[in-house]
Coordinates of C-alpha atoms in Angstrom, one line a residue:
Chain G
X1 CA 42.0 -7.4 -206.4
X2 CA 38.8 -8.5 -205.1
X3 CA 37.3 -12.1 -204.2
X4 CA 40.3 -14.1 -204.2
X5 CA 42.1 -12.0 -201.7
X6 CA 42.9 -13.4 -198.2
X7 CA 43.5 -10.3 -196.0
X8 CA 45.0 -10.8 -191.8
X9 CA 45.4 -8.7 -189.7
X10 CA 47.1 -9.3 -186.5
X11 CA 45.6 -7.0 -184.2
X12 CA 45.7 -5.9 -180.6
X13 CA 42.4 -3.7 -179.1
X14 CA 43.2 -0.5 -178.4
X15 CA 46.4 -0.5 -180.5
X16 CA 46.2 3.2 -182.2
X17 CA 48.9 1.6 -184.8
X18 CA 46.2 -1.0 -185.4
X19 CA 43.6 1.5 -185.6
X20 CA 45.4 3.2 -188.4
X21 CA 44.9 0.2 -190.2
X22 CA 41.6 -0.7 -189.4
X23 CA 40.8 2.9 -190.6
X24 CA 42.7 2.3 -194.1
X25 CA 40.8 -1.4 -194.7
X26 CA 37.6 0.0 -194.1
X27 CA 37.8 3.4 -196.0
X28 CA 38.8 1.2 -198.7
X29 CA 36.0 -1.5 -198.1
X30 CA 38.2 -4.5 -197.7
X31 CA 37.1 -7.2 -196.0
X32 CA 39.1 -9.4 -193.7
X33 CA 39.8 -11.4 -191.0
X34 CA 41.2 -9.9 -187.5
X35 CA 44.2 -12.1 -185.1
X36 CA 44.1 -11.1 -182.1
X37 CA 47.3 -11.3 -180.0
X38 CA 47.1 -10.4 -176.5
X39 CA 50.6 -8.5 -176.1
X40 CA 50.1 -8.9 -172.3
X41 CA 51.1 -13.0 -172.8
X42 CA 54.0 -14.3 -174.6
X43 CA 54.2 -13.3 -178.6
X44 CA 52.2 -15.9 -180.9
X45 CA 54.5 -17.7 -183.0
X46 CA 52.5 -16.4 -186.0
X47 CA 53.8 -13.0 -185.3
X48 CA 57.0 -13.7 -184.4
X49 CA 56.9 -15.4 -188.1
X50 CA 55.5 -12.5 -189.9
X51 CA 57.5 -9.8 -187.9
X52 CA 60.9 -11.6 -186.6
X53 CA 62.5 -7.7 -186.8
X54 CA 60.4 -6.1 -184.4
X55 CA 57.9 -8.9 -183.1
X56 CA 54.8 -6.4 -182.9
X57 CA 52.0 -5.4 -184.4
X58 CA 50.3 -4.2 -186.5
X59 CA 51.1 -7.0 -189.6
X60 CA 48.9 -6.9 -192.3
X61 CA 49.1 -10.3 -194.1
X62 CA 48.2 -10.2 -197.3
X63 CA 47.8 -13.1 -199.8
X64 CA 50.3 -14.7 -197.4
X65 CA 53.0 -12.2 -197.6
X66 CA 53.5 -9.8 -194.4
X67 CA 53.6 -6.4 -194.6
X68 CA 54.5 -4.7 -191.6
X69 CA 54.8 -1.2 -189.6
X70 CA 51.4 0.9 -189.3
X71 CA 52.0 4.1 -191.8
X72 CA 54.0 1.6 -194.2
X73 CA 50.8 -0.9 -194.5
X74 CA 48.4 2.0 -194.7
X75 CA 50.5 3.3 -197.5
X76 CA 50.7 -0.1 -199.2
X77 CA 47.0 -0.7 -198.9
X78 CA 46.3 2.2 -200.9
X79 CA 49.1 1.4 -203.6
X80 CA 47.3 -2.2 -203.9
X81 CA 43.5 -0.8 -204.0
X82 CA 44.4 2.5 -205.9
X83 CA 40.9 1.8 -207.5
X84 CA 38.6 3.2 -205.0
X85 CA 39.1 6.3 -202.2
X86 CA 43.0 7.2 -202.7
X87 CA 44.3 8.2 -199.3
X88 CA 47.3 10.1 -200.1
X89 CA 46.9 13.0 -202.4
X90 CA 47.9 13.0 -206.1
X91 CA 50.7 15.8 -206.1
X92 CA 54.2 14.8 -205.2
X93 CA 54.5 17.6 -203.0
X94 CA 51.2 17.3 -201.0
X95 CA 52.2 13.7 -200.3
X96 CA 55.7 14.3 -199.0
X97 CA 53.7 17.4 -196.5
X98 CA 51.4 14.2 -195.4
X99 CA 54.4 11.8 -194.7
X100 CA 56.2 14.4 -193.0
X101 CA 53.2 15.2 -190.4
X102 CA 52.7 11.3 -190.2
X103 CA 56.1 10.7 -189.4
X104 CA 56.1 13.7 -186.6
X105 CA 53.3 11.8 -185.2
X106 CA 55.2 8.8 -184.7
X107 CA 58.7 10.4 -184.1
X108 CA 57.5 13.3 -181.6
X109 CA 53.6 13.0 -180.3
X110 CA 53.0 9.3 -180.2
X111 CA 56.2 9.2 -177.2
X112 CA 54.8 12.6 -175.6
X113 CA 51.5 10.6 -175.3
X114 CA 53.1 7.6 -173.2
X115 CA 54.3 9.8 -170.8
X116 CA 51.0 11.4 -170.0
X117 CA 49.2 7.7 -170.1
X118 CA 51.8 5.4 -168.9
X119 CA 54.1 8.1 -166.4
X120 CA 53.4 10.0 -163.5
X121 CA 55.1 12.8 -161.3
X122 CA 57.2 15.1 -163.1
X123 CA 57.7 12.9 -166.0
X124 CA 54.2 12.6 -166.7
X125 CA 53.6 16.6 -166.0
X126 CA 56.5 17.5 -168.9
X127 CA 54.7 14.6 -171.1
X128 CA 51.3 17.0 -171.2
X129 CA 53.2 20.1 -172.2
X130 CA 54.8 18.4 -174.6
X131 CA 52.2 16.7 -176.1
X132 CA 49.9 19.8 -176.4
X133 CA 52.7 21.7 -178.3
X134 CA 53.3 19.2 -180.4
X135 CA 49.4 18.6 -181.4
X136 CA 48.8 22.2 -181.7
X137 CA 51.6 22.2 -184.1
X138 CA 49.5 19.5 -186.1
X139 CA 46.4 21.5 -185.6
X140 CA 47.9 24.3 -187.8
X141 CA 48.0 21.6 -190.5
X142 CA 44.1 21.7 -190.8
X143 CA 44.1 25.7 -191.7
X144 CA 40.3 26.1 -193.2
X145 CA 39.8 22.5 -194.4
X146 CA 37.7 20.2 -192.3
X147 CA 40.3 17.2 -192.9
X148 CA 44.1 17.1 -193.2
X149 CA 43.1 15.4 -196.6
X150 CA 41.2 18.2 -197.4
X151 CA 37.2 17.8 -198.5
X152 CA 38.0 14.0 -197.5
X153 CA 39.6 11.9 -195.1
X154 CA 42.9 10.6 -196.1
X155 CA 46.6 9.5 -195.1
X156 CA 47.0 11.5 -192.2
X157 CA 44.2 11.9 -190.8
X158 CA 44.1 8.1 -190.6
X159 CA 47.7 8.8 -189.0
X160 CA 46.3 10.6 -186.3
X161 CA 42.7 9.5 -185.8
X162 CA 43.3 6.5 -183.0
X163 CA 45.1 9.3 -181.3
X164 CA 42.3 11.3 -181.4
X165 CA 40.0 8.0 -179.8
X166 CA 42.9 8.0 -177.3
X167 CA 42.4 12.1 -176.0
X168 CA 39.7 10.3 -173.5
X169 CA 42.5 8.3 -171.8
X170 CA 45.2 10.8 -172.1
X171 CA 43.0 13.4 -170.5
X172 CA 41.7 11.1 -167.5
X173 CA 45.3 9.7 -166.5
X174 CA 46.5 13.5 -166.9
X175 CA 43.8 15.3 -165.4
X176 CA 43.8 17.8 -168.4
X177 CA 41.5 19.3 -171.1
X178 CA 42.6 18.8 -174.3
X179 CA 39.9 20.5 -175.9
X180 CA 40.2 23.5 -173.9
X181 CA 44.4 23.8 -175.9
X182 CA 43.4 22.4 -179.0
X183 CA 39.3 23.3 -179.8
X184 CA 40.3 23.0 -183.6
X185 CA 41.7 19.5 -183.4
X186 CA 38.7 18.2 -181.1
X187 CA 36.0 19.5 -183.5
X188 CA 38.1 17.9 -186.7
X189 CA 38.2 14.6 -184.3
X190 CA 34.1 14.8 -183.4
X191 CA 33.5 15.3 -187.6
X192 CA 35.4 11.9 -188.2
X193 CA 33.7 10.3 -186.0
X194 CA 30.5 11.3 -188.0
X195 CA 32.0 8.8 -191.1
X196 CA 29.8 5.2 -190.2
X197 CA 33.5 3.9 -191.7
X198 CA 35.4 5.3 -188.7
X199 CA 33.1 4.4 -186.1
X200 CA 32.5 0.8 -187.4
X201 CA 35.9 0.1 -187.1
X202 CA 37.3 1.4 -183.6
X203 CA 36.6 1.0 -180.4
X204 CA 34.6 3.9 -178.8
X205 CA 36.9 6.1 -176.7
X206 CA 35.5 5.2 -173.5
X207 CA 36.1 1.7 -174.3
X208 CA 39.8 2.6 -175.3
X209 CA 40.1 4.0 -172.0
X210 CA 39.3 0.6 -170.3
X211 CA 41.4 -1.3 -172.5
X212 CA 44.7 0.7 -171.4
X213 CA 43.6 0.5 -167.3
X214 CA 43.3 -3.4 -168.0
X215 CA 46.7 -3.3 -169.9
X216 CA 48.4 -1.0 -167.4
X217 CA 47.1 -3.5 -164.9
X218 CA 48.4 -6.5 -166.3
X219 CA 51.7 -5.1 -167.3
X220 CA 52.3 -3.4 -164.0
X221 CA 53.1 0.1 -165.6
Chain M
X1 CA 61.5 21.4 -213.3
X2 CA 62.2 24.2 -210.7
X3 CA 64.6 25.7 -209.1
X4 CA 66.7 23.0 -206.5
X5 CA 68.4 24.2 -203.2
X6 CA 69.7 21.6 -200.9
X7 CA 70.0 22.6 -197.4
X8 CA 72.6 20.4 -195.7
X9 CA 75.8 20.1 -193.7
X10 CA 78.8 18.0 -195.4
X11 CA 79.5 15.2 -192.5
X12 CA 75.5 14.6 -192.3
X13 CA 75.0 11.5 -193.5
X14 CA 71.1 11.9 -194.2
X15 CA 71.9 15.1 -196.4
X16 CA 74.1 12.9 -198.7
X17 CA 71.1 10.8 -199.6
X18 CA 69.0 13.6 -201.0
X19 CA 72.4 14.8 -203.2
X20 CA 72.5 10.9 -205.0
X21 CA 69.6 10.5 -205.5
X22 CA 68.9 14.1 -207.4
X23 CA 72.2 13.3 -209.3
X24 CA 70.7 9.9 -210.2
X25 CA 67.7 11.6 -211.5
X26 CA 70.3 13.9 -213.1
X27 CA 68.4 16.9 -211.6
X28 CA 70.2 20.4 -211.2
X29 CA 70.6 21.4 -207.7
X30 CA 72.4 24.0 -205.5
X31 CA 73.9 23.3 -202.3
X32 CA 73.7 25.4 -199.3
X33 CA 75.9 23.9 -196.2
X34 CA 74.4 24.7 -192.8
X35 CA 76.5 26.1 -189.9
X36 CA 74.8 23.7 -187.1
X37 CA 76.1 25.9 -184.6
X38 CA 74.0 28.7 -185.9
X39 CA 71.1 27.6 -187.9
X40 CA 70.3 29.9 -191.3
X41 CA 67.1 31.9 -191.6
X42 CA 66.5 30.0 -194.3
X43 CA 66.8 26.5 -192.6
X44 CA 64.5 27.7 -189.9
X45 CA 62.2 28.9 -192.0
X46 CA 61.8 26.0 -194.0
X47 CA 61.9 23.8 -191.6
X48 CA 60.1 25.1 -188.4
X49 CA 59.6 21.9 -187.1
X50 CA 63.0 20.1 -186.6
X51 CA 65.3 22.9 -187.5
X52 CA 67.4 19.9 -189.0
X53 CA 69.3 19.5 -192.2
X54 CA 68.5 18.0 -195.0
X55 CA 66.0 20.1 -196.3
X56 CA 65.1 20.2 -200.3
X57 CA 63.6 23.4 -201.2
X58 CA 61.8 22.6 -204.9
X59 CA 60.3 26.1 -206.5
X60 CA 60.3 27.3 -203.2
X61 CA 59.3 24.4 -201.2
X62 CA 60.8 23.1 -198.9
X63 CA 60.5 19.2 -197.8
X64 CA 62.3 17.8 -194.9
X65 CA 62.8 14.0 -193.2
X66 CA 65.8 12.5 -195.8
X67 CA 63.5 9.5 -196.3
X68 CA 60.1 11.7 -197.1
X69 CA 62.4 13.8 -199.3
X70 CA 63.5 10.2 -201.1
X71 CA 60.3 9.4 -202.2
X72 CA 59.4 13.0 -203.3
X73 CA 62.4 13.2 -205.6
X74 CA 61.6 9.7 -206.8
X75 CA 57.8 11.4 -207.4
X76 CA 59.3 14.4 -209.0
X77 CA 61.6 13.8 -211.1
X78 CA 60.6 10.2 -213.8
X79 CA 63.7 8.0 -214.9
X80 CA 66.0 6.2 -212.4
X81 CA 63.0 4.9 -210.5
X82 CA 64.4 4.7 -206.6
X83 CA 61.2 2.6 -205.5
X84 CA 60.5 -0.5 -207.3
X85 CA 56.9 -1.4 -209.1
X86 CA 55.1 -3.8 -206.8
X87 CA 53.6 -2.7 -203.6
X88 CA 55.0 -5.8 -201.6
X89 CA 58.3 -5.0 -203.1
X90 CA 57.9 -0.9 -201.9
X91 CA 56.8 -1.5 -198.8
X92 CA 59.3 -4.1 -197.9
X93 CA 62.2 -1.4 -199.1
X94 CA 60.0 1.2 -197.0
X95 CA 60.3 -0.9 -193.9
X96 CA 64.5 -1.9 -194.2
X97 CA 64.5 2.1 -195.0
X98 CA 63.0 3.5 -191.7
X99 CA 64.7 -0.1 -189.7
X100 CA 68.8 1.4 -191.3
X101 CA 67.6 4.9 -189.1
X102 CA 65.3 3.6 -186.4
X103 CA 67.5 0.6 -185.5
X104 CA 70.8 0.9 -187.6
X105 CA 72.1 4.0 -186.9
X106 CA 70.9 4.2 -183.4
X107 CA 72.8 0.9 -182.2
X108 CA 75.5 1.8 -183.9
X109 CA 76.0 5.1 -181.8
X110 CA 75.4 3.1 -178.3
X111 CA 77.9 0.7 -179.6
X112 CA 80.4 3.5 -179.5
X113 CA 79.3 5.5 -176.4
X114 CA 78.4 2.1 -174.5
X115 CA 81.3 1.4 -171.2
X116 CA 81.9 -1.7 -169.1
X117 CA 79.3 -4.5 -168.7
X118 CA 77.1 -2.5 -171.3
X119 CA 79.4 -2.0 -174.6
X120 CA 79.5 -5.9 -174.7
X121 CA 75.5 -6.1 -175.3
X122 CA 75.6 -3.1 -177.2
X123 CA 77.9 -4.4 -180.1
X124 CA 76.0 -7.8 -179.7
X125 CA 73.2 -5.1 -181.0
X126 CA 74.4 -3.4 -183.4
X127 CA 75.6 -6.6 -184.8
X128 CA 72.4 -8.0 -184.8
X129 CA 70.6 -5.4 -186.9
X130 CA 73.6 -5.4 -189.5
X131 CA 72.9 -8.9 -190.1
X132 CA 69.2 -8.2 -190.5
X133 CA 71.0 -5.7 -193.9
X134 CA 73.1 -8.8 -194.5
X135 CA 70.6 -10.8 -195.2
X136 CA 69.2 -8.4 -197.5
X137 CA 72.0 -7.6 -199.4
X138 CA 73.2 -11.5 -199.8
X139 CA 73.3 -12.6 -203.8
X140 CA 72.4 -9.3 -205.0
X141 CA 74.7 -6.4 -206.3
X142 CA 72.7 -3.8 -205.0
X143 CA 69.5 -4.0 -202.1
X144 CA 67.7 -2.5 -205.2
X145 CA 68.4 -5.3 -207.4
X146 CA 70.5 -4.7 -210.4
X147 CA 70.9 -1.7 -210.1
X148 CA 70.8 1.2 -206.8
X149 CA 67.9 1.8 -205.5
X150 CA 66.3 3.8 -202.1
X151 CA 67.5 1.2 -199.5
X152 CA 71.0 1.5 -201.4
X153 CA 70.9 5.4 -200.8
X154 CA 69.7 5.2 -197.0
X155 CA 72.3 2.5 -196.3
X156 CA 75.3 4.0 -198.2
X157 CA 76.5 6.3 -195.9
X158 CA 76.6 4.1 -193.0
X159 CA 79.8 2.1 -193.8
X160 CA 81.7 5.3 -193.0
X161 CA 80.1 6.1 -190.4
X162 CA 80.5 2.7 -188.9
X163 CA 84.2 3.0 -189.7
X164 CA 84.5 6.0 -187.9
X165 CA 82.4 5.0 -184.9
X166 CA 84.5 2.1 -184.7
X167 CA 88.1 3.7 -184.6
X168 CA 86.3 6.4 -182.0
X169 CA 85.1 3.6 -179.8
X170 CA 87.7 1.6 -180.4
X171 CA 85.5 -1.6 -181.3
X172 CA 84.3 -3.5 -184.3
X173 CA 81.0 -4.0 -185.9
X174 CA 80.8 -4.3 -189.3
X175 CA 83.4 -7.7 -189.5
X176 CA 83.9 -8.6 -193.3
X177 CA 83.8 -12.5 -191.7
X178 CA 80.4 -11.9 -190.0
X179 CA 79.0 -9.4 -193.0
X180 CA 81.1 -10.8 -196.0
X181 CA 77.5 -9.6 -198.7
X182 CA 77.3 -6.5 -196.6
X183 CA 80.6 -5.7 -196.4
X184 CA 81.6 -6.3 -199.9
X185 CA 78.6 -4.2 -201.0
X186 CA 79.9 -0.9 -198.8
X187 CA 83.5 -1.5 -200.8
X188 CA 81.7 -1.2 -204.4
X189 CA 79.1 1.5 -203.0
X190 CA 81.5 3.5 -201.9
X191 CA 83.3 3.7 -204.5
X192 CA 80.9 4.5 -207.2
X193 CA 81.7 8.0 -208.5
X194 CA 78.6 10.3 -207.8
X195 CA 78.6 8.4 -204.7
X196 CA 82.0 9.0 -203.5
X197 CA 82.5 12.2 -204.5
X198 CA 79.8 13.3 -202.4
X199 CA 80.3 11.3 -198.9
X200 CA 81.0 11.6 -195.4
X201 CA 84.4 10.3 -195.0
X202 CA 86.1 8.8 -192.0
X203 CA 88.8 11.1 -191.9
X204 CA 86.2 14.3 -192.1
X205 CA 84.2 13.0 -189.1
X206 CA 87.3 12.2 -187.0
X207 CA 88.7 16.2 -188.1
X208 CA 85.1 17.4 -187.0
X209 CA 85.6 15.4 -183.5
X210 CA 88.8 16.7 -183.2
X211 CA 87.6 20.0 -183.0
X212 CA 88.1 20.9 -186.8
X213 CA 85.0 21.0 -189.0
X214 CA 84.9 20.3 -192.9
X215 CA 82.5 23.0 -195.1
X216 CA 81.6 23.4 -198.5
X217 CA 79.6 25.7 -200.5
X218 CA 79.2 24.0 -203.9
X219 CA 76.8 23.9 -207.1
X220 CA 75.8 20.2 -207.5
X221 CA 74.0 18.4 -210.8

């Protein structure tokens, strides 16, 4: 796979389900080209094409096929360039433990953060608790290593990296530290952001932050 | 290959899913039903997170999330591949996998609980997401192809739960006239002996409902 590939991605700034994928194209050094949609206006009719299910992004478009849904492209990009930096681990079981925490980061943090960024009141007040135990439970992941893939970067700490970019805007709309809850997590977060990879590809965190206040604006939430 | 436990209740229709696809591997297993009402030692041992059923526990280890278990049996254990080869191919089976749970399941549910103004819309929904699966199904005897594959196992327990919703809500949703690929599929899949003999059935939900509950204790292969 190398020259002849034509590689979109249909993107949206500040998207941590783009970010995940951003994450996985770079690691792997893959080159190409970035859609942006502006999910603020009307749906292109490019990603109503290439996602008619769901209509949203991420879609990775790949030779002209579509793959969708963040964790399932980042997992199919390192199926199709298993040459170079795998991101899941070898060992059956290690993967499944991966899948498992990326899937509780969809199923159980990823909501818990909305309601600290997009909520307010009581809503947004049980949003914070929740979404520090639920991190914290993640944090117990790392044990000694300095990356949930171990010596390197991998699957889920590409799951839970744009979350990481997103703490600045979770802990300015909630008026909470979470470093002060989860020191472990923050330090595991600063050390990715050492990788020129990482911070190549995603916004800085202070821009994420401006990104949601203009899309809070513009969506009235 | 290890000692097998399953960790599961009877009437789940996620646990079934782990139990075919270690009998298609033809993989030894013992099966430990779960009181729901009061959660083993065991159970919330291995599965701290959740507390839900089904977990596998492989030489000790457990795994939990049906679909994370899926691919780790398909990992484990060679012959009867679940997944197919290609990447495009995986990932698209990956995506109509998590959409039967995410978008299936759920609709089906609100379909049932759904009153007045809202149960019309509802059904409309549920509809819409089985002919999403009818689509997938149509000219093919099984969504794996020739023969059953993941999407077959994450699917095949929904028929009866659809039938059951439907004579509890007193509605219907999956019409042999809207769903004729779909619907003949659920007769055959059904049917199939290591998948019938180890299914939730209609009746069993209905006795559960009713205030009755269904348990087994048994020793699978």
């Amino acid at each position: 796979m190398a020259n002849s590939d034509h590689i979109v991605l249909l993107d949206f700034s500040g998207s941590p389900f783009v970010m995940r994928v951003r994450l996985a194209l770079a690691a792997k050094g893959i080159e190409y080209q970035i859609k942006e949609e502006d999910l603020t206006q009307s749906k292109s009719s490019l990603l109503l094409k290439v996602n008619p299910v769901h209509k949203k992004i991420p879609v990775l478009i790949h030779n002209g096929k579509p793959v969708c849904e963040s964790l399932i492209i980042v997992e199919y990009i390192d199926e199709v360039w298993k040459d170079r930096c795998p991101l899941l681990p070898a060992d059956p079981y290690q993967r499944a433990k991966a899948k498992f925490w990326a899937d509780f980061i969809d199923k159980m943090v990823h909501p818990s953060s909305y309601k600290v960024w997009a909520a307010n009141g009581e809503v947004q007040e049980a949003g914070k608790k929740e979404f520090i135990d639920r991190i914290k439970m993640l944090e117990g992941e790392l044990k000694s290593n300095p990356y949930f893939g171990g010596e390197t970067l991998g699957f889920l700490d590409i799951a839970f990296l744009p979350l990481y970019y997103w703490f600045h805007t979770l802990e300015t709309f909630g008026k909470f530290s979470i470093e002060a809850e989860c020191p472990k997590l923050v330090a595991w977060g600063k050390r990715c952001m050492e990788e020129e990879f990482v911070c190549a590809s995603l916004p800085h965190p202070h821009k994420v932050y401006d990104l949601v206040v203009e899309y809070k604006k513009k969506m009235g939430i | 290959m290890g000692e097998v436990k399953v960790l599961g209740a009877s009437l789940s229709f996620f646990c079934c899913r782990v139990e075919w696809a270690l009998k298609l591997k033809g993989v030894a297993y013992e099966y430990l039903e779960e009181d729901l009402k009061n959660k083993s030692p065991m159970l919330l041992q291995s599965n701290p997170v959740h507390k839900k059923i089904p977990v596998l526990v492989h030489d000790g280890r457990p795994i939990a999330e049906s679909l994370v278990i899926l691919e780790y049996i398909d990992e484990a254990w060679k012959g009867y591949p679940l997944l197919p080869e290609d990447p495009s191919e995986r990932a698209k089976m990956r995506f109509w996998a998590r959409f039967t749970d995410e978008k299936c399941v759920l609709s089906a549910w609100a379909a049932c609980c759904a009153k007045g103004h809202e149960r019309e819309k509802a059904i409309e929904s549920a509809q819409e997401s089985l002919s999403f699966l009818e689509k997938q199904i149509e000219g093919k005897k099984f969504f794996g192809g020739e023969t059953m594959g993941l999407l077959d196992l994450m699917v095949g327990s929904l028929p009866n739960w659809i039938e059951f919703l439907e004579e509890h809500g007193g509605m219907k949703l999956l019409d042999e006239e809207k769903f004729p690929s779909l619907y003949e599929w659920a007769q055959k899949f059904i049917n199939i002996p290591i998948i019938s003999e180890r299914i939730p059935t209609k009746e069993g939900l209905i006795n559960y409902f009713q205030g009755g509950q269904n348990s087994r204790h048994t020793t699978g292969k």
